[in-house]
Amino acid sequence: MGFLDQFWQLTIDGLMVGSLYAVIALGYTLVYGVLQLINFAHSEVFMLGSFGGLFVARALLPGDGSVPGGLESVGLVAIGLGAGAICGGLAALTLERVAYRPLRRRSAPRLAYLISAIGASLFAVNLAGKEFGRQNVDLPDLFHNGTVFKLFGADVSTQSLVIFAVAIAMLVGLDRLVAGTRLGQGIRAVAQDADTAVLMGVDVERIIIVTFIVGGLLAGAGGFLYAMTFNASYSMGFVPGVKAFTAAVLGGIGNVRGAMLGGLLLGLVESYGGYLFQASYKDVIAFLVLVAILMIRPSGLLGERLGRAA
Amino acid sequence: MSPGAGDDTGDLVVEARDLQLRFGGVTSLDGVSLRQRRGEILAVIGPNGAGKTSLFNCLTGAYRPQHGSVTFWPSSGRPAELVGRRPHAITRLGVARTFQNIRLFPALSALENVQIGTEVRQRYGAVSAILGLPHARRAERDGVRRAGELLDLVGLGHRTHELAASLPYGEQRRLEIARALGTGPGLLLLDEPAAGTNPAEKRDLAALITRISGTGVSVLLIEHDMTLVMSLATSVTVLNFGRVIAHGTPGEVQRNPAVIEAYLGVADTTGDAAPAGGVDAGTRKELR
Amino acid sequence: MSAPNVPGQPSPANPGDQPDPVRGVPAGAAPDADTMALRRPPAQSGAARPAGANPTDGPAPPPRSPAGDSAAVGRGAPAGGVAPGGRSPWHPAMLFTPARLRQLGALVLVGLLAAVVTGPTGNSDEPLQAAWDSIADPRIVLFLILAVALWVVLVLWAELRGVLTRLTAPVRAPVGAAYGRRGAPIVLNVVLLAIAIIAPQVVSTAAQQSMVTDIGIYALLALGLNVVVGYAGLLDLGYIAFFAIGAYTTAYFTSQSAMPWHAPFTLNPFFVFPIALVLAALAGVILGAPTLRLRGDYLAIVTLGFGEIIHLVANNADGITNGARGAFGVPHLSVHLLGLDYTWGIDPKPYYYLLLAIVVLVMIAFGRLERSRIGRAWAAIREDEVAAEATGVATLRLKLLAFAIGASVSGFAGVMFASKQFFNPQSFSLQASFFVVAVVIFGGMGSRLGVVVGAVVLQGLAFYLRDKVEPADRYIYFGAVIVIMMIFRPQGLVPSRRRRREIELSEAGIGSADSLGSAPAGGRP
């Protein structure tokens, strides 16, 4: 079959994966927005959230291997998402507290943050490997995964629909949060000018913590969605992490809507590219996209400012 | 680029033509032109926000103006267009600067700070340095000697091996000037060199600038202290709201109605009518 | 320096009327809610000391060293009340302030975490079982006692320090005097070199092997990465990729059978050194040139991606690199010159001495580089990039130079590695890159002796742990080491004096200590 025959199927798959990248990318973008810092350990927040959601959902499944349906499925997915989000949020909070806050207290140079994040990442990955084993962990089906409807001849599965819907709901929710609430106002204020924000009475410390938590909640929930589609493993964070970062840069790091756009675009590019070239080099595509943007338009498609984004 | 277009460019050291610089909606420079003759001490004055530092940043490559050109005549060699060059390339052509808020290399010694300047034109590379080749060693010695001379010139000979960050404020100002001189400039840009110094230090500074000017370096100066400007400068350019509103000798500028008006909004609160004193007092007030 | 004067940032109103841009450590920083920061920055205890707030004042002298700031240890209010001599009125109730209790709580948590880290290995079927087994084990008592003991030490630190100072005074004075004498560093270096020469004679063959492929190679790698991280102030997270380039280049040129892809001729490995050096430097330039124009932290992620791609290609391109099976049969190093015939064989010792010689030469070479105009220019870039550029330093080119030099050392080490033993893509994993970063950070970035000591200590630790824990689990410890160093001793074990000063000054708001841009802004509470 040619590329054109597969086009819509590839598009649907790309959007599904892309929406996951977008969800993770938001964590990078939010933290970058308020701290001008690449949170290298964000991929581990994603990984821990993924495990958390997976373990909780698996524990609640009937032990007989049957696939639940109806409301039961909805409940399981919701609980898994919640558990993943909570684990992600807790992981992000711990990360901020242990690896970043002591450095912020003494205004350490930027290099120190990057290195500290790498240390934390190394620690978390391998501790997870030790505690949960180093094999892939599968999540049994939480619902019957069939074709819901056909779009231009391509199958839209229940799974892609669930993932896409949940991801989009989270993206819209976050956009509303940043654009329309007092908390979002604080985040934007800190992103634009932390020093002035302090003078205006914004509690920067609190905003930073909340930003980490929000990023962690999203990454954790995204991790559960990822585990539902693929599987979970201690080293699962790295590749989606780099891709999500690429998505964030593609859209303009620090820019919330940019991260969403970047995630979806990257998902599509990768889906098409993986088909046209060799699938095992799919991961290379994201990296090439990253280098290309950095060379052509380093401020990303929508520009870099969180404050301007929403 | 059109160097030498006019007949009277023969003794110019720098000429800026119609510089325009905007940040988003804010216009910082709105068609600024400026000429400085070789050997001259030219002062750029104006109220805060008039665009003085923006002008400096355009001349030194830190900002790139949206429109306009800057021609620089090195002491030897062909005239060069500065707009579009990176700051280090402009410095190597012979335009050095200091910063309004001193920017030294704080953990390097005074000597090393100046050495960075004296070494920018040296050619020896990593391999020569590693092998300790004779020409690298010679260059190294020359750099140290020259840096030592410059420290003596600015009166910091006794501070050679002290950390830049540990020097008192006034000495940091002078160290920054020495570092700029180390690059062997034909044109030296000083951004408020007297800011925050006491009267004695100001006198020393004026003497130093005169001495520097005496060595054949043209000095372009932003300064708020009118007494200093009036005593030092051979000519003065006045900026307000990103435009040149006056240019001439210190005396001419002092009598210029537009200048008086530009400053009066602040100066009249002091009730001081004497132009020089009034400007001075007004600007000082503004500084607070 | 502070953000307002970064070129390209709109600043129509002159931001710097205050003559000094120092952003003092915030006065009245919230003193609570931070149980992890056991060391408070000195400036914070004298919070109202914003250097240069007074125009005639100038920046304050460098902050006192952390160790000299006894009163600032610990977060509790009582610490502030302890007089320098340690003779303050002291009351047991001081132990139970909220801050002290939080500190104790944090230490207990760290103790529990340590128990889990050192405890049994789990699996995904019972995800929390292993953690629970670690905590429910009697061993936990040991960890809790350690946590409490550490807490007591911290609480009594001011007193203990006084006692220690008094006890060690008779020893320290002569030692200090001896070290201060001219030529003392040379004596120290000679002693260290002598130890390095004798060491392989007194350890097991397994340890000798490790001294070559782990310590020696990594010391070399760390010296190269030190140029990037320590000198230029950049971060390269794909550093091992250049090592891989060196290793595969060796396989390509020296053997017809090591990889499916090979040169039509074979070379002596010694001739591959310059080739690998150039190739790795070239790869570094190609990668660095587009990226270095941008913010410095982008370099970190681009190099990370590059490292992963090289690993991926090495692992998957069966027809070129032999894939995951790796390259077998790269010949050992050998010399056939003017009647001299020598081959470095199975015995690790000759390799060790060759590596030792190379490491020493590289240390000398980089010492010269550091003291040359190039080293000074790197320092200028780290401390104030804008000012460096304005002083005529071609910042982009010098960063690229550092990046290329680092890459070429890595490529060089790759040749050494390939000719020593069989290798497969596992040696070039991402974790290996992180490990080199850990070595540099732990040893002391910018310090040549430091990074070599870092390689010895961390690889020594890895060697020690090799039978005790799963190989992969060792990275838990390395990760922890990195974080702990960044929190408590960012200058490293054997710090470079200049780098330490830079870090201290930049934390007090004077200058910077890397070339990644200003410190994260929202951070200062």
PDB file of N, CA and C in Angstrom, chain C residues 291-322:
ATOM      1  N   THR C 291      24.141  25.023  17.148  1.00  0.00           N
ATOM      2  CA  THR C 291      23.475  25.033  18.452  1.00  0.00           C
ATOM      3  C   THR C 291      24.019  26.114  19.366  1.00  0.00           C
ATOM      4  N   LEU C 292      25.320  26.372  19.275  1.00  0.00           N
ATOM      5  CA  LEU C 292      25.944  27.276  20.236  1.00  0.00           C
ATOM      6  C   LEU C 292      25.505  28.720  20.049  1.00  0.00           C
ATOM      7  N   ARG C 293      24.946  29.018  18.882  1.00  0.00           N
ATOM      8  CA  ARG C 293      24.426  30.365  18.687  1.00  0.00           C
ATOM      9  C   ARG C 293      23.268  30.640  19.636  1.00  0.00           C
ATOM     10  N   LEU C 294      22.596  29.563  20.023  1.00  0.00           N
ATOM     11  CA  LEU C 294      21.381  29.711  20.819  1.00  0.00           C
ATOM     12  C   LEU C 294      21.739  29.680  22.285  1.00  0.00           C
ATOM     13  N   ARG C 295      20.703  29.639  23.082  1.00  0.00           N
ATOM     14  CA  ARG C 295      20.922  29.522  24.513  1.00  0.00           C
ATOM     15  C   ARG C 295      21.742  28.291  24.822  1.00  0.00           C
ATOM     16  N   GLY C 296      22.603  28.426  25.815  1.00  0.00           N
ATOM     17  CA  GLY C 296      23.510  27.337  26.153  1.00  0.00           C
ATOM     18  C   GLY C 296      22.810  26.056  26.548  1.00  0.00           C
ATOM     19  N   ASP C 297      21.618  26.166  27.160  1.00  0.00           N
ATOM     20  CA  ASP C 297      21.016  24.912  27.619  1.00  0.00           C
ATOM     21  C   ASP C 297      20.458  24.094  26.462  1.00  0.00           C
ATOM     22  N   TYR C 298      20.284  24.715  25.297  1.00  0.00           N
ATOM     23  CA  TYR C 298      19.874  23.921  24.146  1.00  0.00           C
ATOM     24  C   TYR C 298      20.980  22.967  23.717  1.00  0.00           C
ATOM     25  N   LEU C 299      22.215  23.383  23.930  1.00  0.00           N
ATOM     26  CA  LEU C 299      23.323  22.514  23.569  1.00  0.00           C
ATOM     27  C   LEU C 299      23.203  21.201  24.323  1.00  0.00           C
ATOM     28  N   ALA C 300      22.807  21.308  25.595  1.00  0.00           N
ATOM     29  CA  ALA C 300      22.691  20.107  26.413  1.00  0.00           C
ATOM     30  C   ALA C 300      21.719  19.125  25.777  1.00  0.00           C
ATOM     31  N   ILE C 301      20.573  19.613  25.342  1.00  0.00           N
ATOM     32  CA  ILE C 301      19.567  18.673  24.846  1.00  0.00           C
ATOM     33  C   ILE C 301      19.906  18.192  23.438  1.00  0.00           C
ATOM     34  N   VAL C 302      20.535  19.046  22.643  1.00  0.00           N
ATOM     35  CA  VAL C 302      20.921  18.592  21.307  1.00  0.00           C
ATOM     36  C   VAL C 302      22.010  17.525  21.407  1.00  0.00           C
ATOM     37  N   THR C 303      22.958  17.731  22.301  1.00  0.00           N
ATOM     38  CA  THR C 303      23.997  16.721  22.461  1.00  0.00           C
ATOM     39  C   THR C 303      23.405  15.432  23.019  1.00  0.00           C
ATOM     40  N   LEU C 304      22.416  15.579  23.888  1.00  0.00           N
ATOM     41  CA  LEU C 304      21.722  14.404  24.424  1.00  0.00           C
ATOM     42  C   LEU C 304      21.114  13.602  23.278  1.00  0.00           C
ATOM     43  N   GLY C 305      20.409  14.287  22.391  1.00  0.00           N
ATOM     44  CA  GLY C 305      19.799  13.616  21.256  1.00  0.00           C
ATOM     45  C   GLY C 305      20.853  12.993  20.356  1.00  0.00           C
ATOM     46  N   PHE C 306      21.944  13.717  20.127  1.00  0.00           N
ATOM     47  CA  PHE C 306      23.019  13.211  19.277  1.00  0.00           C
ATOM     48  C   PHE C 306      23.602  11.939  19.876  1.00  0.00           C
ATOM     49  N   GLY C 307      23.847  11.972  21.182  1.00  0.00           N
ATOM     50  CA  GLY C 307      24.386  10.800  21.846  1.00  0.00           C
ATOM     51  C   GLY C 307      23.485   9.602  21.654  1.00  0.00           C
ATOM     52  N   GLU C 308      22.189   9.837  21.757  1.00  0.00           N
ATOM     53  CA  GLU C 308      21.241   8.739  21.632  1.00  0.00           C
ATOM     54  C   GLU C 308      21.204   8.216  20.195  1.00  0.00           C
ATOM     55  N   ILE C 309      21.322   9.128  19.245  1.00  0.00           N
ATOM     56  CA  ILE C 309      21.297   8.689  17.840  1.00  0.00           C
ATOM     57  C   ILE C 309      22.510   7.825  17.508  1.00  0.00           C
ATOM     58  N   ILE C 310      23.668   8.275  17.973  1.00  0.00           N
ATOM     59  CA  ILE C 310      24.869   7.484  17.716  1.00  0.00           C
ATOM     60  C   ILE C 310      24.716   6.095  18.332  1.00  0.00           C
ATOM     61  N   HIS C 311      24.190   6.079  19.534  1.00  0.00           N
ATOM     62  CA  HIS C 311      23.974   4.800  20.212  1.00  0.00           C
ATOM     63  C   HIS C 311      22.998   3.931  19.410  1.00  0.00           C
ATOM     64  N   LEU C 312      21.929   4.570  18.956  1.00  0.00           N
ATOM     65  CA  LEU C 312      20.881   3.883  18.202  1.00  0.00           C
ATOM     66  C   LEU C 312      21.445   3.294  16.909  1.00  0.00           C
ATOM     67  N   VAL C 313      22.211   4.110  16.192  1.00  0.00           N
ATOM     68  CA  VAL C 313      22.774   3.663  14.925  1.00  0.00           C
ATOM     69  C   VAL C 313      23.763   2.532  15.184  1.00  0.00           C
ATOM     70  N   ALA C 314      24.618   2.704  16.184  1.00  0.00           N
ATOM     71  CA  ALA C 314      25.603   1.671  16.496  1.00  0.00           C
ATOM     72  C   ALA C 314      24.901   0.360  16.828  1.00  0.00           C
ATOM     73  N   ASN C 315      23.780   0.470  17.485  1.00  0.00           N
ATOM     74  CA  ASN C 315      23.076  -0.712  17.955  1.00  0.00           C
ATOM     75  C   ASN C 315      22.275  -1.387  16.841  1.00  0.00           C
ATOM     76  N   ASN C 316      21.772  -0.610  15.895  1.00  0.00           N
ATOM     77  CA  ASN C 316      20.845  -1.156  14.900  1.00  0.00           C
ATOM     78  C   ASN C 316      21.457  -1.428  13.541  1.00  0.00           C
ATOM     79  N   ALA C 317      22.534  -0.732  13.216  1.00  0.00           N
ATOM     80  CA  ALA C 317      23.076  -0.869  11.870  1.00  0.00           C
ATOM     81  C   ALA C 317      23.951  -2.119  11.794  1.00  0.00           C
ATOM     82  N   ASP C 318      23.286  -3.279  11.764  1.00  0.00           N
ATOM     83  CA  ASP C 318      24.016  -4.550  11.779  1.00  0.00           C
ATOM     84  C   ASP C 318      25.012  -4.642  10.638  1.00  0.00           C
ATOM     85  N   GLY C 319      24.615  -4.142   9.475  1.00  0.00           N
ATOM     86  CA  GLY C 319      25.449  -4.279   8.288  1.00  0.00           C
ATOM     87  C   GLY C 319      26.676  -3.384   8.312  1.00  0.00           C
ATOM     88  N   ILE C 320      26.719  -2.446   9.216  1.00  0.00           N
ATOM     89  CA  ILE C 320      27.856  -1.521   9.272  1.00  0.00           C
ATOM     90  C   ILE C 320      28.680  -1.751  10.532  1.00  0.00           C
ATOM     91  N   THR C 321      28.020  -1.696  11.672  1.00  0.00           N
ATOM     92  CA  THR C 321      28.748  -1.726  12.940  1.00  0.00           C
ATOM     93  C   THR C 321      28.700  -3.091  13.612  1.00  0.00           C
ATOM     94  N   ASN C 322      28.035  -4.027  12.988  1.00  0.00           N
ATOM     95  CA  ASN C 322      27.823  -5.333  13.610  1.00  0.00           C
ATOM     96  C   ASN C 322      26.792  -5.247  14.741  1.00  0.00           C
TER      97      ASN C 322
END
